[in-house]
XYZ file of C-alpha atoms in Angstrom:
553
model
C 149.521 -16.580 -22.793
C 148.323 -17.087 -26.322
C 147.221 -20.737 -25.540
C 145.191 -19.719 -22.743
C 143.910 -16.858 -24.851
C 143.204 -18.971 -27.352
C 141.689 -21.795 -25.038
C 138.118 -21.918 -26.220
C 135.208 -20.439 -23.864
C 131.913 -22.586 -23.408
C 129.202 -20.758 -24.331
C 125.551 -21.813 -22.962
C 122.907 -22.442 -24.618
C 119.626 -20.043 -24.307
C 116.472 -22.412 -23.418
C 112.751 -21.156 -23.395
C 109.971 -22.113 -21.604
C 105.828 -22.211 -22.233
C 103.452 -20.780 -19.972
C 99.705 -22.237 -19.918
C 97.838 -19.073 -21.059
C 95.116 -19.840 -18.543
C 97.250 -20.025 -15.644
C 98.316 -16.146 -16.273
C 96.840 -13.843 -13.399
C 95.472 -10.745 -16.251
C 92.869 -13.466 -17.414
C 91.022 -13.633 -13.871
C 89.406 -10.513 -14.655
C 88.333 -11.214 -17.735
C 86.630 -14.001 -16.392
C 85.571 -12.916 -13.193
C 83.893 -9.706 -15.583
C 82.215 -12.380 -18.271
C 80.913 -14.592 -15.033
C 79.371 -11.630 -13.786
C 77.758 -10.740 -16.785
C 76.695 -14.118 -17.819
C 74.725 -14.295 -14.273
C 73.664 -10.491 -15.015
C 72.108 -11.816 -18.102
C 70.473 -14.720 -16.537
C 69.462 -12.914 -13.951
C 67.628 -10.414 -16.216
C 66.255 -12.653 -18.595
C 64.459 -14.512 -15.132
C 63.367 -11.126 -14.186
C 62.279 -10.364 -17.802
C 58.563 -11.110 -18.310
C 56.767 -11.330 -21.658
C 56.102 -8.231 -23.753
C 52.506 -7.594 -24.409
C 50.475 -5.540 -27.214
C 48.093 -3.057 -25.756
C 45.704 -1.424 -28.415
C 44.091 1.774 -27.015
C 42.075 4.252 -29.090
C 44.335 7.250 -28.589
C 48.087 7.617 -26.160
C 46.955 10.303 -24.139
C 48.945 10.648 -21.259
C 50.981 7.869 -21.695
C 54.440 7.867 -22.372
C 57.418 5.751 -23.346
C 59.325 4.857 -20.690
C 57.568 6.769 -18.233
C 53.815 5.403 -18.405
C 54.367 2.038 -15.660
C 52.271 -0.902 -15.724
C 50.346 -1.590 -12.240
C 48.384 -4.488 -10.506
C 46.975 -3.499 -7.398
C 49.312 -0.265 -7.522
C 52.454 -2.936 -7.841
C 54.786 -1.966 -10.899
C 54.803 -5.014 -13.236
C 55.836 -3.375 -16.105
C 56.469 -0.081 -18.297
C 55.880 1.241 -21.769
C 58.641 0.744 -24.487
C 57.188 1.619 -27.870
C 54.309 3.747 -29.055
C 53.200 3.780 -32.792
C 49.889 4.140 -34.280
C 47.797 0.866 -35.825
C 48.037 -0.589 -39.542
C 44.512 0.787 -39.337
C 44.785 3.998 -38.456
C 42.347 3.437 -36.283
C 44.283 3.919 -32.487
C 47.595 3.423 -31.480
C 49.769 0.029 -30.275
C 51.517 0.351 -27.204
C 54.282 -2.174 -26.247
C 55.192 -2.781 -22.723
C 57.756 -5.230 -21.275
C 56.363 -6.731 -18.169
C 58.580 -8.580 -15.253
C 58.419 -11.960 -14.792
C 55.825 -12.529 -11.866
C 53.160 -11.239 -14.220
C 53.829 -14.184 -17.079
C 51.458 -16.121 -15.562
C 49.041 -12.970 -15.510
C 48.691 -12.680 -19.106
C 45.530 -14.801 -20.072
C 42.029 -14.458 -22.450
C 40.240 -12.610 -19.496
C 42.776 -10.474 -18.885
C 41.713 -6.677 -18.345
C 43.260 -3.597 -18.986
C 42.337 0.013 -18.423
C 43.728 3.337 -18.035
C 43.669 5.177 -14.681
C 43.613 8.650 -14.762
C 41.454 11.799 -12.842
C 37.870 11.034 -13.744
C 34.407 12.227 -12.277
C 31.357 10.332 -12.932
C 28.333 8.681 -10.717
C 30.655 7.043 -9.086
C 32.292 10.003 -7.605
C 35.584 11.084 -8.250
C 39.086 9.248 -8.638
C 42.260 8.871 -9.902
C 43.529 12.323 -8.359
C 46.780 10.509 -7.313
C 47.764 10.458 -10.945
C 47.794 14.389 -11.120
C 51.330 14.263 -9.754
C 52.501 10.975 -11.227
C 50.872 10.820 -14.461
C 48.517 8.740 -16.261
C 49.382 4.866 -15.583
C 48.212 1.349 -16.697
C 46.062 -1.082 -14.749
C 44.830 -4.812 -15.523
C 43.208 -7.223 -13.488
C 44.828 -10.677 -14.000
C 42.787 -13.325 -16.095
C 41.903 -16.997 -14.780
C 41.828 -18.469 -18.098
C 43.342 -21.202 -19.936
C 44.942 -20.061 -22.922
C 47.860 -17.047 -22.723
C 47.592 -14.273 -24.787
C 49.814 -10.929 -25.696
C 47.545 -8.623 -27.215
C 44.877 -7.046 -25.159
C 41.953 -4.270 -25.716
C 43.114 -1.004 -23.355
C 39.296 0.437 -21.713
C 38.476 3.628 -20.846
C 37.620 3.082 -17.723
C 37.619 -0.240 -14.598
C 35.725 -3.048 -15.568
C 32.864 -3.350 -12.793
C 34.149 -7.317 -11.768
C 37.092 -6.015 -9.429
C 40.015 -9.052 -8.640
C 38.700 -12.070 -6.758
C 35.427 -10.515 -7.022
C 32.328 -13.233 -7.550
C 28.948 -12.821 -9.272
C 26.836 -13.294 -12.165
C 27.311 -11.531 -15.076
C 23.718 -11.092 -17.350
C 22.768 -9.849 -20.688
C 19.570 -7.443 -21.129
C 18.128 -6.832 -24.297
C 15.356 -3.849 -24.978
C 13.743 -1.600 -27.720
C 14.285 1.559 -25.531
C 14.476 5.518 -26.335
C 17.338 6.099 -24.231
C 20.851 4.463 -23.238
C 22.393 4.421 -20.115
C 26.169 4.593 -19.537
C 28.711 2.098 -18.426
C 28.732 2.425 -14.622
C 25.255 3.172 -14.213
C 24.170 1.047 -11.105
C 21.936 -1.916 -11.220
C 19.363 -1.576 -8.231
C 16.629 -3.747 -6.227
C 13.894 -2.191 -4.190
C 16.575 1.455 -4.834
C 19.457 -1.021 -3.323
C 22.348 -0.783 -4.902
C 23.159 -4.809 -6.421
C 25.510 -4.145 -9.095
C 26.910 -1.682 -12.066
C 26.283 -2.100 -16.011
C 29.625 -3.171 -17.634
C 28.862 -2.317 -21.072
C 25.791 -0.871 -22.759
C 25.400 -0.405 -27.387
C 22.709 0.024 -29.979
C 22.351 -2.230 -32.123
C 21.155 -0.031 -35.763
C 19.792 -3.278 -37.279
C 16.870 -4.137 -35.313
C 16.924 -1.034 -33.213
C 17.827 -2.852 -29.918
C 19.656 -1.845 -26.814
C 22.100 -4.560 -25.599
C 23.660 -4.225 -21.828
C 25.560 -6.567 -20.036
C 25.248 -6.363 -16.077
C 27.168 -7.776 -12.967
C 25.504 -8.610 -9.970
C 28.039 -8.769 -6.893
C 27.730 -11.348 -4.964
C 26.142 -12.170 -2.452
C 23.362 -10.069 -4.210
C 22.999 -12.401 -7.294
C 20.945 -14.710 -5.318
C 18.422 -12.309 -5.650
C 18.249 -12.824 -9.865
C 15.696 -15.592 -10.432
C 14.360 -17.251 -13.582
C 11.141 -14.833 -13.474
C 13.004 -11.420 -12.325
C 11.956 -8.342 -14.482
C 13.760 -5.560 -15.362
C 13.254 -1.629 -16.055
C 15.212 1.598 -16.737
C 14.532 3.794 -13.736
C 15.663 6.817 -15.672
C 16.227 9.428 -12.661
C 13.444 11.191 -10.677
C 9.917 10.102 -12.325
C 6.481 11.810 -11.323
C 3.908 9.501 -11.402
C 0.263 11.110 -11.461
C -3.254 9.204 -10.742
C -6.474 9.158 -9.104
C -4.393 10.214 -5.846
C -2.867 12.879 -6.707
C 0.928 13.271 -7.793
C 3.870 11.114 -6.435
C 7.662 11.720 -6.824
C 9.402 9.172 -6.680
C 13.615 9.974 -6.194
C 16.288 7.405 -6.594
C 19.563 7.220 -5.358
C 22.028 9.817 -6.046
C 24.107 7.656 -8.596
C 20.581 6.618 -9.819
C 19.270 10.104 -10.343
C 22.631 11.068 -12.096
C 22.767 8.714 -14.622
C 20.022 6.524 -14.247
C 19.764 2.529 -13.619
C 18.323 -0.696 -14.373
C 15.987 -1.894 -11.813
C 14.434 -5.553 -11.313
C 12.416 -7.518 -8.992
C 11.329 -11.224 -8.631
C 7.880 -12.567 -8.299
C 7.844 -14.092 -4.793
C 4.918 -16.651 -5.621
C 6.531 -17.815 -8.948
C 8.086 -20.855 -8.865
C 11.382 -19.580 -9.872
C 14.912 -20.911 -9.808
C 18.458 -18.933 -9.949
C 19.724 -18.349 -13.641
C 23.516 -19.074 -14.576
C 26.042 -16.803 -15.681
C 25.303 -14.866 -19.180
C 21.603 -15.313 -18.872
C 19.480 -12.815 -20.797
C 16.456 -10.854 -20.124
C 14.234 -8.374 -21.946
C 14.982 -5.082 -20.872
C 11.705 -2.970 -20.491
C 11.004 0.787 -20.442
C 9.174 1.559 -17.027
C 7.703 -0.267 -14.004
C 3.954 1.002 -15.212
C 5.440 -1.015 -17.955
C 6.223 -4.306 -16.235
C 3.458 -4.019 -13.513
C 0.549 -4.065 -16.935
C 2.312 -7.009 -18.555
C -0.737 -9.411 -19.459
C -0.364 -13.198 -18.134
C -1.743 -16.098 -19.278
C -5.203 -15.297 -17.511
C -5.628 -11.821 -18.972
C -9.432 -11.252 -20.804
C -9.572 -8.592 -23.267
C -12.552 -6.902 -24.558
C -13.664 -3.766 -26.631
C -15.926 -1.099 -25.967
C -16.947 2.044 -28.352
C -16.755 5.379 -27.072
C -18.721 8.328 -29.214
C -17.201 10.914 -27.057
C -13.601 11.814 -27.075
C -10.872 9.970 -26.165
C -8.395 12.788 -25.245
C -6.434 12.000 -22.225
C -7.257 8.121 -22.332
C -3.545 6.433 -22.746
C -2.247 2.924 -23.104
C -1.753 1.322 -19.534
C -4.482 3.891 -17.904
C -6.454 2.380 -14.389
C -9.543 0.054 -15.531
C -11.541 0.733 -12.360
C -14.454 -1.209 -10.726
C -16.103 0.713 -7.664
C -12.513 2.016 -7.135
C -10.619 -1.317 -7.263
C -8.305 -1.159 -9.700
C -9.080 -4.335 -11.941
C -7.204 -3.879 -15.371
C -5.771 -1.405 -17.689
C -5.683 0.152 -21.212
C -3.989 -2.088 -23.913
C -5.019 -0.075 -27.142
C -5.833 2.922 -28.171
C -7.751 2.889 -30.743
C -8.317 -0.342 -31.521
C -9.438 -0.701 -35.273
C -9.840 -3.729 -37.525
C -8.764 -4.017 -40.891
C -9.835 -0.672 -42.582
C -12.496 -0.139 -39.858
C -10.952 3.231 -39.392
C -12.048 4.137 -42.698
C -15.502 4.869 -41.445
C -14.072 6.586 -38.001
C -15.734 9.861 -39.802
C -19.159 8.305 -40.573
C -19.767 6.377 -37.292
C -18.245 8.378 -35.015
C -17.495 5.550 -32.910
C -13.678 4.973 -31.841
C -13.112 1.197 -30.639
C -10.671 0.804 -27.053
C -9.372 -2.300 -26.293
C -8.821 -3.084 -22.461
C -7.610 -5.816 -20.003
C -8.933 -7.411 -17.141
C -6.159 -9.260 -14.619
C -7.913 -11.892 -12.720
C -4.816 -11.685 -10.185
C -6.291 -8.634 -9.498
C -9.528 -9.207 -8.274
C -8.387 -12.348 -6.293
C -7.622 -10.367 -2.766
C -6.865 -12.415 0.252
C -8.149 -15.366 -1.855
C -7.420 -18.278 -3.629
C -6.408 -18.053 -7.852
C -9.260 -18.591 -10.232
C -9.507 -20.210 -13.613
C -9.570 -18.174 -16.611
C -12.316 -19.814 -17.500
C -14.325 -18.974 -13.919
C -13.453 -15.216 -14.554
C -14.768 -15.373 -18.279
C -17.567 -16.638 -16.625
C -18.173 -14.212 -13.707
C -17.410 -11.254 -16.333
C -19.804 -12.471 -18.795
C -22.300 -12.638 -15.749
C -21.604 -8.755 -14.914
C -22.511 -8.138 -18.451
C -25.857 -9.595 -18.480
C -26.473 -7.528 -15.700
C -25.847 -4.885 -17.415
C -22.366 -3.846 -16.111
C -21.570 -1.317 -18.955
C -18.086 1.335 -19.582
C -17.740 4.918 -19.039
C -14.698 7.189 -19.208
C -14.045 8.899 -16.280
C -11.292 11.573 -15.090
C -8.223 10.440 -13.671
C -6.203 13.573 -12.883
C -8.220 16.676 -12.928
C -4.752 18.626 -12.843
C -3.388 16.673 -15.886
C -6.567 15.692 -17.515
C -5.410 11.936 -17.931
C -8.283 9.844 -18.366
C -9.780 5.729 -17.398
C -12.116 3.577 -17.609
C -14.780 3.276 -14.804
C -16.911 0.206 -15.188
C -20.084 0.602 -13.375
C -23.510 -1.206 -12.550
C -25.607 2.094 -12.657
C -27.847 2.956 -15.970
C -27.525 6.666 -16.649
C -29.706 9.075 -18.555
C -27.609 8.715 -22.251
C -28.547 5.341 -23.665
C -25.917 2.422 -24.120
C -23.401 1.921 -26.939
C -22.932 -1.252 -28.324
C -23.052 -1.709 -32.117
C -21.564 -5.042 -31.864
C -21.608 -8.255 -29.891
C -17.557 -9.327 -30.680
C -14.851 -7.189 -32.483
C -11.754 -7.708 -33.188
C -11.923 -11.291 -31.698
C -13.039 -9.826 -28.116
C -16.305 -9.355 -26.540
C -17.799 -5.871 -26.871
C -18.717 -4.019 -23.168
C -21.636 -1.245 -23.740
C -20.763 1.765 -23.515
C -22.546 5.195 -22.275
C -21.018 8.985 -21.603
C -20.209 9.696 -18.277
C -18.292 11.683 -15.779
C -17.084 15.625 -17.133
C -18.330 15.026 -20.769
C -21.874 14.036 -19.511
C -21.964 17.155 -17.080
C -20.726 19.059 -20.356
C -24.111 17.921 -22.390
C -26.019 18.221 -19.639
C -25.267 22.093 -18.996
C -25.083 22.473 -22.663
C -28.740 20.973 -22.424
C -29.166 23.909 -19.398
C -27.855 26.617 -21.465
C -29.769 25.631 -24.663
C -33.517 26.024 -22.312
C -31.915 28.888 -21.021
C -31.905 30.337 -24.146
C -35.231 29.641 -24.946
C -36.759 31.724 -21.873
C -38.583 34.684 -23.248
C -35.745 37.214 -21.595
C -36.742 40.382 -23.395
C -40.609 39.936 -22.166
C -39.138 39.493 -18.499
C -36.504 42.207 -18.709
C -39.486 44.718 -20.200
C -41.178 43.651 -17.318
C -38.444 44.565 -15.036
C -38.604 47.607 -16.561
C -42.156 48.479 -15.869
C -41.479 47.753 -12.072
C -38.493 49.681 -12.158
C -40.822 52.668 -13.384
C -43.384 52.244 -10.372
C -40.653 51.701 -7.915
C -39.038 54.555 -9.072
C -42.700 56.912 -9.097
C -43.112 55.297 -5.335
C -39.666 56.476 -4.021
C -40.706 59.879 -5.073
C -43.637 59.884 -3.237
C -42.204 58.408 -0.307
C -39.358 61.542 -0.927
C -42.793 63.803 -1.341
C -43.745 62.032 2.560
C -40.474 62.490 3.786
C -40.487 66.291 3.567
C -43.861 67.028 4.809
C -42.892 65.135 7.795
C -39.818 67.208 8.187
C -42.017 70.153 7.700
C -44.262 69.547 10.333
C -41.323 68.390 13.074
C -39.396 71.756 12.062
C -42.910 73.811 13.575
C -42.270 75.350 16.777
C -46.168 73.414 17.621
C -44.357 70.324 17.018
C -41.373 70.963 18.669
C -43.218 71.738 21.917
C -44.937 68.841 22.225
C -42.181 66.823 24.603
C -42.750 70.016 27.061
C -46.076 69.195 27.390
C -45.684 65.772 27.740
C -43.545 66.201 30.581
C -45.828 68.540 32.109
C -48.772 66.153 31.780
C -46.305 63.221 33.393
C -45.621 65.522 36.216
C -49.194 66.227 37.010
C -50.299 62.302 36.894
C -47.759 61.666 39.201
C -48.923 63.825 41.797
C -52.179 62.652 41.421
C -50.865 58.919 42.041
C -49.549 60.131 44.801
C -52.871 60.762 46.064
C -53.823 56.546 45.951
C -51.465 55.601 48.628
C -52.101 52.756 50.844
C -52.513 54.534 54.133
C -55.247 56.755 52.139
C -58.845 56.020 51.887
C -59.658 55.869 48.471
C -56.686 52.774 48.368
C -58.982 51.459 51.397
C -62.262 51.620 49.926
C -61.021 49.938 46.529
C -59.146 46.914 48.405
C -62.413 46.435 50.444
C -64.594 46.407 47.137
C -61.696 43.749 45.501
C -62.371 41.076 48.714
C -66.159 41.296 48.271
C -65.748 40.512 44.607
C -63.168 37.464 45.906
C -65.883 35.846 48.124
C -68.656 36.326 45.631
C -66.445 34.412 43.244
C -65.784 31.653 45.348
C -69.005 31.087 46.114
C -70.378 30.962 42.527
C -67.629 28.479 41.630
C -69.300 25.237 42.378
C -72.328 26.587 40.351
C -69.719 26.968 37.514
C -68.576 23.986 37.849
C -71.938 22.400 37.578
C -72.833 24.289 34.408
C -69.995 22.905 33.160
C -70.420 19.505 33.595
C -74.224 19.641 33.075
C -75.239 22.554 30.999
C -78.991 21.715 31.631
C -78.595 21.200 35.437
C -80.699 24.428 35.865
C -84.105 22.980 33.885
C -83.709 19.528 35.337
C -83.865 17.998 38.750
C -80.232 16.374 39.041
C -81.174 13.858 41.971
C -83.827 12.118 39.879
C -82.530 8.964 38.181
C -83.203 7.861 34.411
C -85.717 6.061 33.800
C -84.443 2.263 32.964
C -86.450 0.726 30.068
C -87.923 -2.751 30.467
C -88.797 -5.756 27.924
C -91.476 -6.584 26.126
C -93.363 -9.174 28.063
């Protein structure tokens, strides 16, 4: 029992295995959780556009994480940061934009903010009342990319896709018009001003313009512009006219242009600049290489007599006004001793040629100078009787007041006599009236007056004196019974009429004595009418013939 107690037990031996850690079943999701992730990541990062610096003057209304970035009212990005500028002079606004817009992000890229506005344009934005203030751009065709961007106000005028020309207008005017204002032709509406400053150092007003197309075929290499600041009275020789734009125009007011149709122009490229002028009175007098100037000397006043006023020839308007005065060097030193204040004013041969063909300057000089030696002379005449504007009138006639011409060329230009005319001339002429008025001998004439007042005044009493003896005598009973008697008298002829009837004789006996005084008539009528013709037919015998005288043998 003991040796099989003692009989020694095998023991086995304990053996371990390895397991592959990446065969184990808890690392799947692990993996299957980094895989996702990793795709996550690249799927953001591919979804993940650029982020962009926006510099805007103030953050009204926008927000972080609320304020969305929009192109053609797509999200394409939001705001992430707000903080204000190293300058202090606006804020920087960081957005992160998705990935289609990369490619959106160039030099001429535009941004703006939309938000409820009113202005000529009418009013928009109210969507963003609900949904807040939001960011807009209009993507950029350019070559290089770029991250920071200037954040407008308000649109740009060039919408997306839109084409045009864009131009630059330059001016020394007393007013500036906003950016929006429209651009018009012939009060069409062509385009919008983009942006519009002053410039302090030379006092200039620098716009820039876009013309939509297909209206920029209407800018040429000759086209003129204006400002056409609102409603505008215009008043002449005619009367007054009011002229209205269009709303948008009479709101803000616009630029206005027009091309010279006879001009050999040609279209202008993109950027091209112009001179911006003040008014059309002021681009329709613009002198052109055929404009004369001369001077004439008025003694009377000048009130009311502007630059640009109507030079008028038997009512064709042939020039204008270019100076007033128009003094040399120190001539208006003497304006007190002369009296005389100098006018300069221009003739426009394009004027004058109507429905024929263009002239020389030098033909005109010489059909002017022509005029002159005729005697064509200067007057100032009324324009506007309600404003009192004055012009020029040249005429042919010679009136009463003698000419005015103290030189034959000043300031470089010929000198045009002069003599008064038109309301001041009727003002001398009744104060000529007036002064011979004056010198009639009134008081002798008005004692006179008074002497026949006297005698009219003794001869209405006597006619009084008259009156009342005549009312005496018709208030006497005598007087008063003298239509009785009348009628009794009337009353008594008629029954004697009575009496001459025709059936009695006396009627008889007088129409008897009328038919014997017929006959006798008749019967001395050819004896009548022989006196008549021959007064001396009584003394000699009619029936012998005149003797007929005979020659001397």
């Amino acid at each position: 029992m003991n040796d099989k107690a003692n009989k020694a037990v095998p023991v086995k031996t304990a053996r371990t295995r390895k397991t592959n850690v990446f065969t184990s079943v808890v690392w799947i999701v692990p993996l299957i959780a980094l895989a996702a992730g990793g795709w996550l990541a690249v799927k953001h990062i591919r979804n993940t556009g650029p982020k962009i610096t926006l510099l805007m003057d103030s953050a009204e209304g926008i927000e972080v994480n609320n304020t969305v970035i929009k192109v053609l009212s797509v999200d394409v990005g939001r705001v992430t940061k707000i903080k204000l500028r190293e300058d202090r002079k606006g804020v920087e606004v960081t957005a992160q934009l998705n990935a289609d817009a990369k490619e959106m992000m160039r030099s001429d890229t535009q941004f703006w903010v939309v938000k409820p506005r009113i202005d000529q344009s009418g009013v928009t934005g109210l969507g963003t009342l609900l949904s807040g203030s939001y960011i807009a751009f209009t993507p950029g065709t350019g070559d290089a990319v770029k991250d920071v961007f200037e954040v407008q106000d308000i649109p740009p005028i060039a919408a997306i896709g839109q084409s045009g020309v864009r131009l630059k207008l330059v001016g020394k005017n007393d007013k500036i018009l906003g950016v929006g204002s429209p651009v018009l032709y012939e009060n069409f509406m062509v385009g919008q001003i983009e942006s519009a400053r002053f410039e302090p150092s030379d006092q200039t007003v620098h716009y820039t313009i876009f013309i939509q197309s297909p209206n920029d075929k209407l800018i040429r290499s000759d086209s003129r512009f204006w400002l056409d600041s609102g409603l505008s009275v215009e008043t002449s020789g005619s009367g007054i006219q009011l002229n209205s734009p269009p709303l948008p125009a009479l709101l803000s007011g616009a630029i206005s242009f027009d091309s010279n149709p006879k001009a050999d122009s040609r279209q202008v490229e993109n950027e091209a600049q112009f001179t911006l002028y003040g008014s059309r009175s002021e681009v329709v007098n613009l002198p052109d290489e055929r404009s004369l100037y001369y001077t004439a000397f008025f003694k009377q006043s000048v009130r009311g007599l502007a630059v640009g006023a109507p030079v008028e020839y038997k009512g064709i308007n042939v020039g204008v006004v270019s100076d007033v005065p128009y003094f040399e060097r120190n001539a208006s030193l003497k304006l007190f001793s002369d009296g005389m204040v100098p006018v300069r004013i221009r003739i426009e041969p394009s004027r004058l040629e109507i429905n024929a063909e263009t002239q020389s300057k030098a033909h005109w000089e010489q059909q002017f100078q022509t005029a002159l030696n005729r005697g064509l002379s200067a007057v100032i005449a009324s324009n506007n009787l309600l404003t009192g504007s004055k012009m020029i009138e040249l005429t042919d006639h010679a009136g009463a007041s003698p000419k005015l011409k103290p030189y034959g060329v000043y300031g470089g230009h010929t000198v045009i006599a002069t003599q008064n005319g038109g309301l001041d001339d009727l003002q001398a002429q009744m104060g000529d009236l007036l002064a011979k008025f004056n010198k009639l001998p009134l008081e002798k004439t008005v004692a006179g007056l008074n002497g026949s007042l006297a005698e009219l005044k003794n001869t209405l009493k006597s006619a009084e004196q008259t009156l009342r003896s005549v009312n005496t005598l018709v208030s006497r009973p005598q007087t008063q019974n003298i239509p009785n008697e009348l009628n009794q008298t009337l009353k008594e002829l008629r029954q004697t009429l009575q009496g001459v009837s025709p059936q009695s004789p006396v009627y008889r006996d007088v129409q008897n004595t009328l038919n014997s005084l017929d006959k006798t008539l008749q019967d001395v009528q050819p004896l009548v009418n022989t006196l008549k013709e021959k007064p001396n037919a009584l003394i000699f015998n009619s029936r012998i013939q005149d003797p007929i005288p005979k020659g001397s043998r």
